[in-house]
């Protein structure tokens, strides 16, 4: 009698979670501001032309292991700064001007700037575009007018009578300084 065949066990494949990039490794050291402001947030590193995919899931993204830990090498980093406005206002206050100063410091190395201006709870679209226009005016004043700038009005939940616009600086990590 031939030996009885035992079917092989099916083992489900292990899912490996994507590795997160520490925020300070996402931008070159010379790109980081000297003082740390609460409005700064490095959001993600992404491959060129793949901004709709989550971090570290981009096809073809190269990874390297360093002694200090994992690092992801990609083409582009997105650096977000929250710019606060008072509820019902379109002009920047002191905190907003401080955030714009940070943007002006990082801006020269950005290849693109995206502004997401919040609509007040009442849905006032004109006020959202007024906030975006104020940010745009400050960017031009800071000498960042040569960058492609995208403006978008979005619904946002206010945080204690403060509405925050989001300015994302898209930085090309492979570009040499001055390009």
PDB file of C-alpha atoms in Angstrom:
ATOM      1  CA  UNK A   1       0.000   0.000   0.000  1.00  0.00           C
ATOM      2  CA  UNK A   2       1.476   3.391  -1.022  1.00  0.00           C
ATOM      3  CA  UNK A   3       2.145   5.942   1.716  1.00  0.00           C
ATOM      4  CA  UNK A   4      -0.706   8.301   2.455  1.00  0.00           C
ATOM      5  CA  UNK A   5      -0.205  11.805   1.022  1.00  0.00           C
ATOM      6  CA  UNK A   6      -0.526  14.653   3.471  1.00  0.00           C
ATOM      7  CA  UNK A   7      -1.566  17.983   1.935  1.00  0.00           C
ATOM      8  CA  UNK A   8       0.883  20.810   2.647  1.00  0.00           C
ATOM      9  CA  UNK A   9      -0.118  23.353   5.269  1.00  0.00           C
ATOM     10  CA  UNK A  10      -1.146  26.703   3.905  1.00  0.00           C
ATOM     11  CA  UNK A  11       0.658  29.480   5.688  1.00  0.00           C
ATOM     12  CA  UNK A  12      -0.670  32.966   5.001  1.00  0.00           C
ATOM     13  CA  UNK A  13       2.004  35.428   3.874  1.00  0.00           C
ATOM     14  CA  UNK A  14       3.256  37.805   6.544  1.00  0.00           C
ATOM     15  CA  UNK A  15       2.361  41.430   6.068  1.00  0.00           C
ATOM     16  CA  UNK A  16       5.306  43.700   6.637  1.00  0.00           C
ATOM     17  CA  UNK A  17       4.262  47.173   7.809  1.00  0.00           C
ATOM     18  CA  UNK A  18       5.863  50.092   5.947  1.00  0.00           C
ATOM     19  CA  UNK A  19       8.804  51.682   7.711  1.00  0.00           C
ATOM     20  CA  UNK A  20       8.202  55.214   8.907  1.00  0.00           C
ATOM     21  CA  UNK A  21      10.804  57.865   8.202  1.00  0.00           C
ATOM     22  CA  UNK A  22      11.745  59.993  11.201  1.00  0.00           C
ATOM     23  CA  UNK A  23      10.831  63.622  10.396  1.00  0.00           C
ATOM     24  CA  UNK A  24      14.363  65.034  10.702  1.00  0.00           C
ATOM     25  CA  UNK A  25      15.678  62.487   8.188  1.00  0.00           C
ATOM     26  CA  UNK A  26      13.082  63.536   5.606  1.00  0.00           C
ATOM     27  CA  UNK A  27      14.769  66.855   4.824  1.00  0.00           C
ATOM     28  CA  UNK A  28      18.432  67.727   4.445  1.00  0.00           C
ATOM     29  CA  UNK A  29      19.885  69.196   7.647  1.00  0.00           C
ATOM     30  CA  UNK A  30      20.496  72.556   5.999  1.00  0.00           C
ATOM     31  CA  UNK A  31      16.772  72.745   5.134  1.00  0.00           C
ATOM     32  CA  UNK A  32      15.583  72.557   8.728  1.00  0.00           C
ATOM     33  CA  UNK A  33      14.965  75.847  10.547  1.00  0.00           C
ATOM     34  CA  UNK A  34      17.300  76.829  13.363  1.00  0.00           C
ATOM     35  CA  UNK A  35      14.507  77.173  15.913  1.00  0.00           C
ATOM     36  CA  UNK A  36      11.740  74.640  16.333  1.00  0.00           C
ATOM     37  CA  UNK A  37       8.242  76.040  15.939  1.00  0.00           C
ATOM     38  CA  UNK A  38       5.060  74.155  16.854  1.00  0.00           C
ATOM     39  CA  UNK A  39       3.652  74.725  13.349  1.00  0.00           C
ATOM     40  CA  UNK A  40       6.264  72.533  11.606  1.00  0.00           C
ATOM     41  CA  UNK A  41       5.463  69.010  10.534  1.00  0.00           C
ATOM     42  CA  UNK A  42       7.269  66.876   7.982  1.00  0.00           C
ATOM     43  CA  UNK A  43       4.435  64.800   6.688  1.00  0.00           C
ATOM     44  CA  UNK A  44       5.747  62.281   4.217  1.00  0.00           C
ATOM     45  CA  UNK A  45       8.468  61.381   1.813  1.00  0.00           C
ATOM     46  CA  UNK A  46       7.240  60.220  -1.566  1.00  0.00           C
ATOM     47  CA  UNK A  47       8.586  59.158  -4.919  1.00  0.00           C
ATOM     48  CA  UNK A  48       8.523  61.696  -7.708  1.00  0.00           C
ATOM     49  CA  UNK A  49       5.053  61.994  -9.325  1.00  0.00           C
ATOM     50  CA  UNK A  50       3.546  59.542  -6.819  1.00  0.00           C
ATOM     51  CA  UNK A  51       2.025  61.946  -4.288  1.00  0.00           C
ATOM     52  CA  UNK A  52      -1.208  59.943  -3.984  1.00  0.00           C
ATOM     53  CA  UNK A  53       0.449  56.889  -2.444  1.00  0.00           C
ATOM     54  CA  UNK A  54       1.190  56.531   1.270  1.00  0.00           C
ATOM     55  CA  UNK A  55       4.826  56.718   2.416  1.00  0.00           C
ATOM     56  CA  UNK A  56       7.118  53.722   1.909  1.00  0.00           C
ATOM     57  CA  UNK A  57       4.595  51.933  -0.327  1.00  0.00           C
ATOM     58  CA  UNK A  58       5.757  53.571  -3.538  1.00  0.00           C
ATOM     59  CA  UNK A  59       6.868  51.066  -6.131  1.00  0.00           C
ATOM     60  CA  UNK A  60      10.574  51.266  -6.720  1.00  0.00           C
ATOM     61  CA  UNK A  61      11.380  53.263  -3.588  1.00  0.00           C
ATOM     62  CA  UNK A  62      14.928  52.434  -2.611  1.00  0.00           C
ATOM     63  CA  UNK A  63      15.695  51.777   1.026  1.00  0.00           C
ATOM     64  CA  UNK A  64      19.029  51.642   2.776  1.00  0.00           C
ATOM     65  CA  UNK A  65      19.988  50.352   6.194  1.00  0.00           C
ATOM     66  CA  UNK A  66      22.273  52.588   8.201  1.00  0.00           C
ATOM     67  CA  UNK A  67      23.873  51.906  11.547  1.00  0.00           C
ATOM     68  CA  UNK A  68      21.547  54.368  13.282  1.00  0.00           C
ATOM     69  CA  UNK A  69      18.395  52.821  11.796  1.00  0.00           C
ATOM     70  CA  UNK A  70      16.410  52.596   8.589  1.00  0.00           C
ATOM     71  CA  UNK A  71      16.323  55.502   6.150  1.00  0.00           C
ATOM     72  CA  UNK A  72      14.193  55.848   3.045  1.00  0.00           C
ATOM     73  CA  UNK A  73      15.768  57.471   0.024  1.00  0.00           C
ATOM     74  CA  UNK A  74      13.196  59.069  -2.255  1.00  0.00           C
ATOM     75  CA  UNK A  75      12.963  61.974  -4.635  1.00  0.00           C
ATOM     76  CA  UNK A  76      10.568  64.334  -2.863  1.00  0.00           C
ATOM     77  CA  UNK A  77       9.642  65.401   0.669  1.00  0.00           C
ATOM     78  CA  UNK A  78       6.546  67.323   1.696  1.00  0.00           C
ATOM     79  CA  UNK A  79       7.109  69.805   4.524  1.00  0.00           C
ATOM     80  CA  UNK A  80       3.905  71.235   6.020  1.00  0.00           C
ATOM     81  CA  UNK A  81       3.534  74.378   8.086  1.00  0.00           C
ATOM     82  CA  UNK A  82       0.223  75.329   9.703  1.00  0.00           C
ATOM     83  CA  UNK A  83      -0.518  79.065   9.403  1.00  0.00           C
ATOM     84  CA  UNK A  84      -3.031  80.245  12.046  1.00  0.00           C
ATOM     85  CA  UNK A  85      -5.730  82.853  11.340  1.00  0.00           C
ATOM     86  CA  UNK A  86      -8.261  84.263  13.795  1.00  0.00           C
ATOM     87  CA  UNK A  87     -11.854  83.107  13.211  1.00  0.00           C
ATOM     88  CA  UNK A  88     -13.510  85.367  10.649  1.00  0.00           C
ATOM     89  CA  UNK A  89     -10.214  87.053   9.652  1.00  0.00           C
ATOM     90  CA  UNK A  90      -8.155  86.910   6.483  1.00  0.00           C
ATOM     91  CA  UNK A  91      -5.126  88.869   7.712  1.00  0.00           C
ATOM     92  CA  UNK A  92      -2.221  87.226   9.497  1.00  0.00           C
ATOM     93  CA  UNK A  93      -1.610  87.830  13.186  1.00  0.00           C
ATOM     94  CA  UNK A  94       1.719  87.500  15.023  1.00  0.00           C
ATOM     95  CA  UNK A  95       1.574  83.678  15.096  1.00  0.00           C
ATOM     96  CA  UNK A  96       0.720  83.592  11.392  1.00  0.00           C
ATOM     97  CA  UNK A  97       3.621  85.893  10.570  1.00  0.00           C
ATOM     98  CA  UNK A  98       5.952  83.664  12.592  1.00  0.00           C
ATOM     99  CA  UNK A  99       4.792  80.621  10.579  1.00  0.00           C
ATOM    100  CA  UNK A 100       5.292  82.552   7.335  1.00  0.00           C
ATOM    101  CA  UNK A 101       8.835  83.386   8.469  1.00  0.00           C
ATOM    102  CA  UNK A 102       9.498  79.669   8.775  1.00  0.00           C
ATOM    103  CA  UNK A 103       8.075  79.095   5.287  1.00  0.00           C
ATOM    104  CA  UNK A 104      10.308  81.878   3.915  1.00  0.00           C
ATOM    105  CA  UNK A 105      13.324  80.143   5.472  1.00  0.00           C
ATOM    106  CA  UNK A 106      12.589  76.740   3.884  1.00  0.00           C
ATOM    107  CA  UNK A 107      10.916  78.065   0.717  1.00  0.00           C
ATOM    108  CA  UNK A 108      13.998  78.691  -1.424  1.00  0.00           C
ATOM    109  CA  UNK A 109      14.717  74.947  -1.669  1.00  0.00           C
ATOM    110  CA  UNK A 110      11.084  74.050  -2.488  1.00  0.00           C
ATOM    111  CA  UNK A 111      10.141  73.174  -6.035  1.00  0.00           C
ATOM    112  CA  UNK A 112       6.403  73.668  -5.466  1.00  0.00           C
ATOM    113  CA  UNK A 113       4.123  75.231  -2.843  1.00  0.00           C
ATOM    114  CA  UNK A 114       0.577  74.071  -2.012  1.00  0.00           C
ATOM    115  CA  UNK A 115      -1.809  76.216   0.033  1.00  0.00           C
ATOM    116  CA  UNK A 116      -4.917  74.635   1.598  1.00  0.00           C
ATOM    117  CA  UNK A 117      -7.042  77.421   3.063  1.00  0.00           C
ATOM    118  CA  UNK A 118      -9.850  76.516   5.479  1.00  0.00           C
ATOM    119  CA  UNK A 119     -13.471  77.567   5.111  1.00  0.00           C
ATOM    120  CA  UNK A 120     -15.077  78.939   8.294  1.00  0.00           C
ATOM    121  CA  UNK A 121     -17.752  76.735   9.918  1.00  0.00           C
ATOM    122  CA  UNK A 122     -20.420  78.774   8.082  1.00  0.00           C
ATOM    123  CA  UNK A 123     -18.896  77.696   4.761  1.00  0.00           C
ATOM    124  CA  UNK A 124     -17.604  81.129   3.677  1.00  0.00           C
ATOM    125  CA  UNK A 125     -15.606  80.254   0.572  1.00  0.00           C
ATOM    126  CA  UNK A 126     -14.550  83.870  -0.059  1.00  0.00           C
ATOM    127  CA  UNK A 127     -12.909  84.032   3.356  1.00  0.00           C
ATOM    128  CA  UNK A 128     -10.955  80.842   2.559  1.00  0.00           C
ATOM    129  CA  UNK A 129      -9.667  82.334  -0.683  1.00  0.00           C
ATOM    130  CA  UNK A 130      -8.895  85.580   1.175  1.00  0.00           C
ATOM    131  CA  UNK A 131      -6.662  83.611   3.560  1.00  0.00           C
ATOM    132  CA  UNK A 132      -4.981  81.888   0.621  1.00  0.00           C
ATOM    133  CA  UNK A 133      -4.452  85.271  -1.072  1.00  0.00           C
ATOM    134  CA  UNK A 134      -2.854  86.639   2.125  1.00  0.00           C
ATOM    135  CA  UNK A 135      -0.458  83.666   2.248  1.00  0.00           C
ATOM    136  CA  UNK A 136       0.263  84.062  -1.475  1.00  0.00           C
ATOM    137  CA  UNK A 137       0.984  87.787  -0.969  1.00  0.00           C
ATOM    138  CA  UNK A 138       3.441  86.947   1.830  1.00  0.00           C
ATOM    139  CA  UNK A 139       5.131  84.285  -0.340  1.00  0.00           C
ATOM    140  CA  UNK A 140       5.648  86.844  -3.125  1.00  0.00           C
ATOM    141  CA  UNK A 141       6.957  89.359  -0.575  1.00  0.00           C
ATOM    142  CA  UNK A 142       9.439  86.702   0.645  1.00  0.00           C
ATOM    143  CA  UNK A 143      10.702  86.193  -2.929  1.00  0.00           C
ATOM    144  CA  UNK A 144       9.042  82.814  -3.484  1.00  0.00           C
ATOM    145  CA  UNK A 145       6.951  83.876  -6.501  1.00  0.00           C
ATOM    146  CA  UNK A 146       8.914  81.755  -8.979  1.00  0.00           C
ATOM    147  CA  UNK A 147       7.543  78.528  -7.482  1.00  0.00           C
ATOM    148  CA  UNK A 148       4.384  76.906  -8.878  1.00  0.00           C
ATOM    149  CA  UNK A 149       1.708  77.629  -6.258  1.00  0.00           C
ATOM    150  CA  UNK A 150      -1.507  75.607  -5.910  1.00  0.00           C
ATOM    151  CA  UNK A 151      -4.422  77.002  -3.883  1.00  0.00           C
ATOM    152  CA  UNK A 152      -7.303  74.908  -2.550  1.00  0.00           C
ATOM    153  CA  UNK A 153     -10.218  75.827  -0.240  1.00  0.00           C
ATOM    154  CA  UNK A 154     -11.107  73.022   2.187  1.00  0.00           C
ATOM    155  CA  UNK A 155     -13.612  72.407   4.978  1.00  0.00           C
ATOM    156  CA  UNK A 156     -11.872  72.413   8.336  1.00  0.00           C
ATOM    157  CA  UNK A 157     -12.862  72.029  11.961  1.00  0.00           C
ATOM    158  CA  UNK A 158     -11.714  75.116  13.896  1.00  0.00           C
ATOM    159  CA  UNK A 159      -9.526  74.674  16.950  1.00  0.00           C
ATOM    160  CA  UNK A 160     -10.547  77.131  19.721  1.00  0.00           C
ATOM    161  CA  UNK A 161     -11.443  80.117  17.525  1.00  0.00           C
ATOM    162  CA  UNK A 162      -8.324  79.643  15.394  1.00  0.00           C
ATOM    163  CA  UNK A 163      -8.464  78.517  11.780  1.00  0.00           C
ATOM    164  CA  UNK A 164      -5.250  77.066  10.370  1.00  0.00           C
ATOM    165  CA  UNK A 165      -4.274  77.155   6.721  1.00  0.00           C
ATOM    166  CA  UNK A 166      -1.851  74.476   5.592  1.00  0.00           C
ATOM    167  CA  UNK A 167       1.151  75.353   3.452  1.00  0.00           C
ATOM    168  CA  UNK A 168       3.021  72.372   1.998  1.00  0.00           C
ATOM    169  CA  UNK A 169       6.494  72.907   0.591  1.00  0.00           C
ATOM    170  CA  UNK A 170       7.449  70.176  -1.875  1.00  0.00           C
ATOM    171  CA  UNK A 171      11.223  69.719  -1.723  1.00  0.00           C
ATOM    172  CA  UNK A 172      13.235  67.790  -4.313  1.00  0.00           C
ATOM    173  CA  UNK A 173      15.743  65.830  -2.241  1.00  0.00           C
ATOM    174  CA  UNK A 174      17.959  64.975  -5.201  1.00  0.00           C
ATOM    175  CA  UNK A 175      18.338  68.559  -6.459  1.00  0.00           C
ATOM    176  CA  UNK A 176      21.573  70.312  -5.669  1.00  0.00           C
ATOM    177  CA  UNK A 177      21.321  73.583  -3.707  1.00  0.00           C
ATOM    178  CA  UNK A 178      20.695  76.519  -6.006  1.00  0.00           C
ATOM    179  CA  UNK A 179      18.802  74.524  -8.656  1.00  0.00           C
TER     180      UNK A 179
END
